[in-house]
XYZ file of C-alpha atoms in Angstrom:
387
model
C 38.276 162.072 135.745
C 34.699 160.988 136.466
C 35.723 157.305 136.358
C 38.561 158.035 138.754
C 36.209 159.576 141.292
C 33.814 156.672 140.818
C 36.613 154.238 141.644
C 37.579 156.326 144.666
C 34.042 156.434 145.992
C 33.591 152.679 145.710
C 37.036 151.684 146.937
C 37.318 150.685 150.589
C 40.410 152.127 152.249
C 42.045 149.448 154.380
C 43.539 150.881 157.564
C 45.063 149.080 160.527
C 42.643 150.388 163.146
C 44.121 148.116 165.822
C 47.496 149.835 165.541
C 46.007 153.336 165.403
C 43.745 152.594 168.375
C 46.617 151.266 170.511
C 48.831 154.329 170.094
C 45.873 156.673 170.572
C 45.030 155.008 173.898
C 48.595 155.776 174.994
C 48.266 159.380 173.815
C 45.010 159.839 175.754
C 46.512 158.358 178.921
C 49.584 160.547 178.443
C 47.468 163.707 178.235
C 45.602 162.745 181.414
C 48.864 162.055 183.248
C 50.419 165.363 182.219
C 47.185 167.167 183.127
C 47.356 165.541 186.559
C 51.017 166.523 186.998
C 50.316 170.107 185.979
C 47.178 170.522 188.101
C 48.732 168.918 191.197
C 51.765 171.191 190.960
C 54.058 168.171 191.258
C 56.507 169.554 188.678
C 55.901 173.214 189.407
C 59.618 173.870 189.893
C 60.204 172.621 186.342
C 57.574 175.000 185.033
C 55.101 172.282 184.038
C 51.805 174.132 183.738
C 48.596 173.843 181.769
C 50.395 174.592 178.491
C 52.062 171.162 178.669
C 48.906 169.075 178.650
C 47.278 171.384 176.115
C 50.289 170.961 173.813
C 50.090 167.200 174.306
C 46.384 167.142 173.469
C 46.718 169.315 170.364
C 49.757 167.318 169.191
C 47.852 164.059 169.593
C 44.896 165.364 167.579
C 47.203 166.694 164.859
C 49.107 163.406 164.928
C 45.980 161.280 164.484
C 44.785 163.393 161.571
C 48.250 163.355 160.037
C 48.584 159.580 160.404
C 45.248 158.985 158.668
C 46.153 161.381 155.845
C 49.543 159.687 155.378
C 47.806 156.296 155.274
C 46.031 157.421 152.093
C 49.279 158.456 150.412
C 51.133 155.795 148.465
C 54.416 155.356 150.322
C 56.137 154.530 147.029
C 55.357 158.015 145.795
C 56.221 159.619 149.112
C 59.791 158.293 149.310
C 60.537 159.757 145.889
C 60.199 163.207 147.426
C 63.330 162.576 149.515
C 65.144 165.424 147.777
C 62.678 167.833 149.428
C 62.272 166.573 152.986
C 65.809 165.224 153.562
C 67.591 168.582 153.004
C 64.848 170.334 155.017
C 65.343 167.993 157.994
C 69.135 168.315 157.858
C 68.797 172.101 157.673
C 66.656 172.164 160.819
C 69.162 169.985 162.666
C 72.010 172.214 161.472
C 70.228 175.200 163.012
C 70.710 173.661 166.474
C 74.419 174.433 166.122
C 73.621 178.144 165.660
C 72.317 180.769 168.068
C 68.795 179.411 167.452
C 69.721 176.132 169.147
C 69.454 175.752 172.909
C 69.890 173.186 175.641
C 66.658 172.410 177.416
C 66.733 172.479 181.218
C 67.650 169.039 182.557
C 69.139 167.882 179.238
C 72.764 167.211 178.318
C 72.524 168.120 174.665
C 71.860 171.206 172.566
C 69.191 169.632 170.387
C 66.266 172.073 170.471
C 65.242 175.048 168.390
C 63.220 177.988 169.613
C 61.585 179.845 166.747
C 59.277 182.444 168.231
C 56.830 180.694 170.580
C 57.535 177.274 169.024
C 59.984 174.809 170.587
C 61.143 172.111 168.190
C 63.444 169.077 168.405
C 64.611 168.509 164.802
C 66.157 165.104 165.531
C 62.630 163.707 165.977
C 61.845 164.765 162.403
C 65.182 163.390 161.230
C 64.224 159.919 162.522
C 61.173 159.899 160.265
C 63.173 161.183 157.311
C 65.896 158.592 157.854
C 63.356 155.748 157.783
C 62.027 157.036 154.461
C 65.362 157.759 152.779
C 67.135 154.638 153.973
C 64.169 152.453 152.962
C 64.314 153.951 149.496
C 68.090 153.476 149.333
C 67.800 149.845 150.416
C 64.964 149.033 148.039
C 66.881 150.405 145.057
C 70.204 148.831 146.020
C 69.205 145.530 147.638
C 70.448 143.325 144.804
C 73.906 144.927 144.930
C 74.060 145.812 148.625
C 76.607 143.088 149.445
C 79.168 144.570 147.089
C 81.741 146.516 149.169
C 81.165 149.902 147.543
C 77.378 149.651 147.847
C 77.624 148.540 151.483
C 79.967 151.437 152.171
C 77.394 153.873 150.757
C 74.676 152.348 152.943
C 76.901 152.695 155.994
C 77.671 156.288 155.065
C 73.936 156.999 154.716
C 73.383 155.785 158.287
C 76.521 157.436 159.664
C 75.388 160.937 158.678
C 72.387 161.250 161.065
C 74.114 159.188 163.765
C 77.155 161.445 163.645
C 75.114 164.649 163.642
C 73.038 163.806 166.720
C 76.122 162.455 168.515
C 77.805 165.805 167.806
C 74.828 167.468 169.503
C 75.589 165.357 172.554
C 72.375 163.358 172.128
C 73.823 159.848 172.434
C 70.426 158.322 173.238
C 69.055 159.413 169.869
C 72.263 158.191 168.205
C 71.540 154.730 169.635
C 67.976 154.932 168.304
C 69.259 155.726 164.802
C 71.669 152.789 165.078
C 68.809 150.458 166.069
C 66.702 151.663 163.125
C 69.623 151.048 160.770
C 70.324 147.549 162.124
C 66.710 146.360 161.964
C 66.293 147.697 158.436
C 69.508 146.354 156.972
C 69.062 142.948 158.637
C 65.626 142.686 157.007
C 67.248 143.117 153.590
C 69.237 140.626 151.557
C 72.414 141.097 153.565
C 75.185 138.525 153.334
C 75.954 136.314 156.322
C 79.567 137.519 156.117
C 78.524 141.022 157.142
C 76.338 139.629 159.917
C 79.248 137.566 161.223
C 81.543 140.591 161.194
C 78.974 142.948 162.733
C 79.563 142.030 166.434
C 83.281 142.721 166.099
C 82.698 146.016 164.296
C 80.125 147.114 166.886
C 82.499 146.152 169.722
C 85.269 148.207 168.135
C 82.933 151.208 167.743
C 81.794 150.940 171.377
C 85.411 150.821 172.594
C 86.299 153.801 170.419
C 83.298 155.750 171.700
C 84.190 154.941 175.290
C 87.802 156.120 175.100
C 87.594 158.941 172.570
C 84.047 160.340 172.463
C 82.164 159.956 175.743
C 82.845 162.439 178.528
C 83.518 161.377 182.106
C 79.963 162.430 182.924
C 78.482 159.989 180.391
C 80.863 157.214 181.461
C 79.750 157.577 185.077
C 76.126 157.167 184.030
C 77.043 153.742 182.681
C 79.435 152.565 185.424
C 77.062 153.358 188.295
C 74.683 150.724 186.914
C 77.267 148.087 187.815
C 78.346 149.698 191.093
C 75.262 151.238 192.750
C 76.056 153.781 195.440
C 79.667 154.163 194.328
C 79.295 157.610 192.774
C 80.265 160.514 195.075
C 78.187 162.923 192.988
C 75.176 160.621 193.437
C 74.237 160.661 189.770
C 71.809 157.810 190.415
C 69.603 160.121 192.463
C 67.033 160.488 189.673
C 66.827 156.762 189.005
C 66.592 155.922 192.717
C 63.723 158.381 193.056
C 62.130 156.878 189.959
C 62.266 153.373 191.373
C 60.831 154.569 194.687
C 58.016 156.355 192.864
C 57.290 153.330 190.699
C 57.048 151.055 193.743
C 54.974 153.513 195.772
C 51.884 152.867 193.686
C 51.606 149.292 194.914
C 49.355 146.953 192.966
C 46.482 149.292 192.101
C 48.073 152.752 192.327
C 47.181 155.958 194.151
C 44.843 157.254 191.470
C 44.803 160.423 189.390
C 44.197 163.998 190.608
C 45.187 163.435 194.223
C 46.955 165.807 196.614
C 50.540 166.490 195.644
C 51.756 165.135 198.999
C 50.683 161.660 197.944
C 53.079 161.633 194.976
C 56.856 161.329 194.825
C 58.476 164.002 192.680
C 61.024 162.779 190.126
C 62.918 165.230 187.867
C 61.500 165.046 184.318
C 58.495 163.078 185.606
C 56.371 164.555 182.811
C 58.880 163.629 180.137
C 61.554 160.911 180.156
C 60.451 159.573 183.559
C 56.706 159.560 182.958
C 56.649 155.788 183.464
C 57.389 156.415 187.149
C 54.168 158.429 187.329
C 52.308 155.587 185.622
C 53.459 153.344 188.466
C 52.359 155.844 191.092
C 48.852 156.520 189.814
C 47.979 153.169 188.189
C 50.170 150.805 190.202
C 51.775 147.574 189.072
C 48.730 146.502 187.067
C 48.576 149.813 185.229
C 52.298 149.681 184.459
C 51.904 146.196 183.016
C 48.934 147.478 181.020
C 50.992 150.265 179.414
C 53.818 147.831 178.663
C 51.277 145.471 177.100
C 49.884 148.193 174.824
C 53.378 149.264 173.745
C 54.380 145.643 173.164
C 51.274 145.111 171.057
C 52.130 148.248 169.064
C 55.663 147.024 168.321
C 54.502 143.520 167.398
C 51.699 144.908 165.213
C 54.203 147.022 163.271
C 56.412 143.954 162.868
C 53.426 141.886 161.715
C 52.484 144.566 159.173
C 56.010 144.333 157.761
C 55.251 140.727 156.766
C 52.222 141.607 154.632
C 53.528 144.577 152.637
C 53.340 144.357 148.876
C 57.063 145.030 148.317
C 60.440 145.304 150.004
C 60.183 149.083 150.304
C 57.113 148.739 152.508
C 58.834 146.066 154.573
C 61.864 148.283 155.159
C 59.648 151.178 156.278
C 57.846 148.945 158.782
C 61.089 147.478 160.105
C 62.499 150.982 160.539
C 59.391 151.953 162.507
C 59.707 148.741 164.536
C 63.342 149.524 165.387
C 62.398 153.077 166.369
C 59.541 152.087 168.679
C 61.277 149.086 170.232
C 64.514 150.943 171.008
C 62.601 153.850 172.561
C 60.528 151.542 174.775
C 63.439 149.381 175.930
C 65.780 152.281 176.677
C 63.156 154.431 178.417
C 61.688 151.713 180.643
C 65.177 150.271 181.217
C 66.293 153.729 182.344
C 63.443 153.915 184.870
C 64.141 150.382 186.143
C 67.853 151.256 186.508
C 69.063 148.631 184.066
C 69.999 151.249 181.441
C 71.729 154.638 181.796
C 69.819 157.918 181.796
C 70.112 158.984 178.151
C 67.046 161.135 177.555
C 64.972 158.898 175.300
C 61.201 159.537 175.650
C 58.546 156.839 175.962
C 56.577 156.713 172.670
C 53.150 158.385 172.814
C 53.543 158.860 176.578
C 56.279 161.402 177.324
C 55.480 165.105 177.037
C 56.585 166.745 173.805
C 54.696 167.982 170.779
C 57.432 167.256 168.228
C 57.901 163.715 169.503
C 54.147 163.020 169.531
C 53.535 164.269 165.994
C 56.630 162.585 164.544
C 55.705 159.268 166.189
C 52.219 159.486 164.698
C 53.794 160.270 161.320
C 55.841 157.071 161.599
C 52.650 155.159 162.402
C 51.076 156.847 159.379
C 53.824 155.386 157.179
C 53.120 151.915 158.560
C 49.407 152.450 157.942
C 50.245 153.454 154.362
C 52.143 150.224 153.738
C 49.258 148.284 155.280
C 46.481 150.036 153.360
C 48.318 149.773 150.041
C 49.107 146.081 150.370
C 45.825 145.273 148.577
C 44.365 148.626 147.504
C 44.198 148.933 143.744
C 43.369 152.573 143.544
C 43.228 155.765 145.549
C 44.021 159.430 145.029
C 47.776 158.838 144.818
C 47.995 155.471 143.075
C 46.469 153.881 140.001
C 46.653 150.108 139.430
C 47.540 150.744 135.803
C 50.687 152.643 136.758
C 54.039 151.001 136.226
C 55.371 149.414 139.379
């Protein structure tokens, strides 16, 4: 025991501070933006008060601490606890189909839980759990994954969370799960035959979804992108306001903590449309700055996937990469009116305690793969252990 502590005290824990710093900058900016929205009364009709920025601040602090703690845990040990956290995450999601589940104002899906004073979106936790469980599944089955039965089991593994969130009506999150799955499985030893067949399978699924799953409401959200101004219900109202708000900031922006009359109100400006507020207060240069930080974050996660010590670590990083990239593209695309409004938040920017903490947990997993790429010993891993 004494020798173990001696090793621990002399061992230097390698952590990707660049990655942690980048996401924390976004979290700090996010808290300031939400504070500004709340104090200016811009989203007063949506009930955005001081509790929102306080929740964001506390969630960011908890997230940072959690990410650092996770970085010390050997990810190879963590995934083996799947039988604990996977059923727990599925149970929480299942509760959204009961009387405990509710549909948040402005949303199209019943994907939230209200347990006492706590509001929780279980699908955010399920994303993290899926990255862990599917990475473990892939790492154990990679040599045989191209056999039909094994590939079928991998597809079934991915279909479970995708199907559940689609049943909730949360098609944006279903797309995120699909992106995570595709990035992870394409980083494995998949046969070119499956890759060649994938476009046709995806096309068939999209057609099936269009004719048999999506409602007319969701279809209109897609078609108006190709025919602006053609919708009698004017469903593009939110996106048109968002574009106007984004442009109103000019090159340098209007600045924070100004009179409410100087801002353009956009529904969900504190949440899914927070990028429009970035454009208003920080202008074009500030918007490019946020995009640059998020791009760096995605590329850093991808780069970390190339230096992991094993395939399991690589799969975890690629899952995190797929998660972050799909969120960024869909959210900013939604604001720029090149993607439909599907309720996908901007990572580390949009308001939401569950989303903030779960995103930091995902970063913590990446930090774990990075720190354990060369670490011989820490509390959870001994170099003499069998690999």
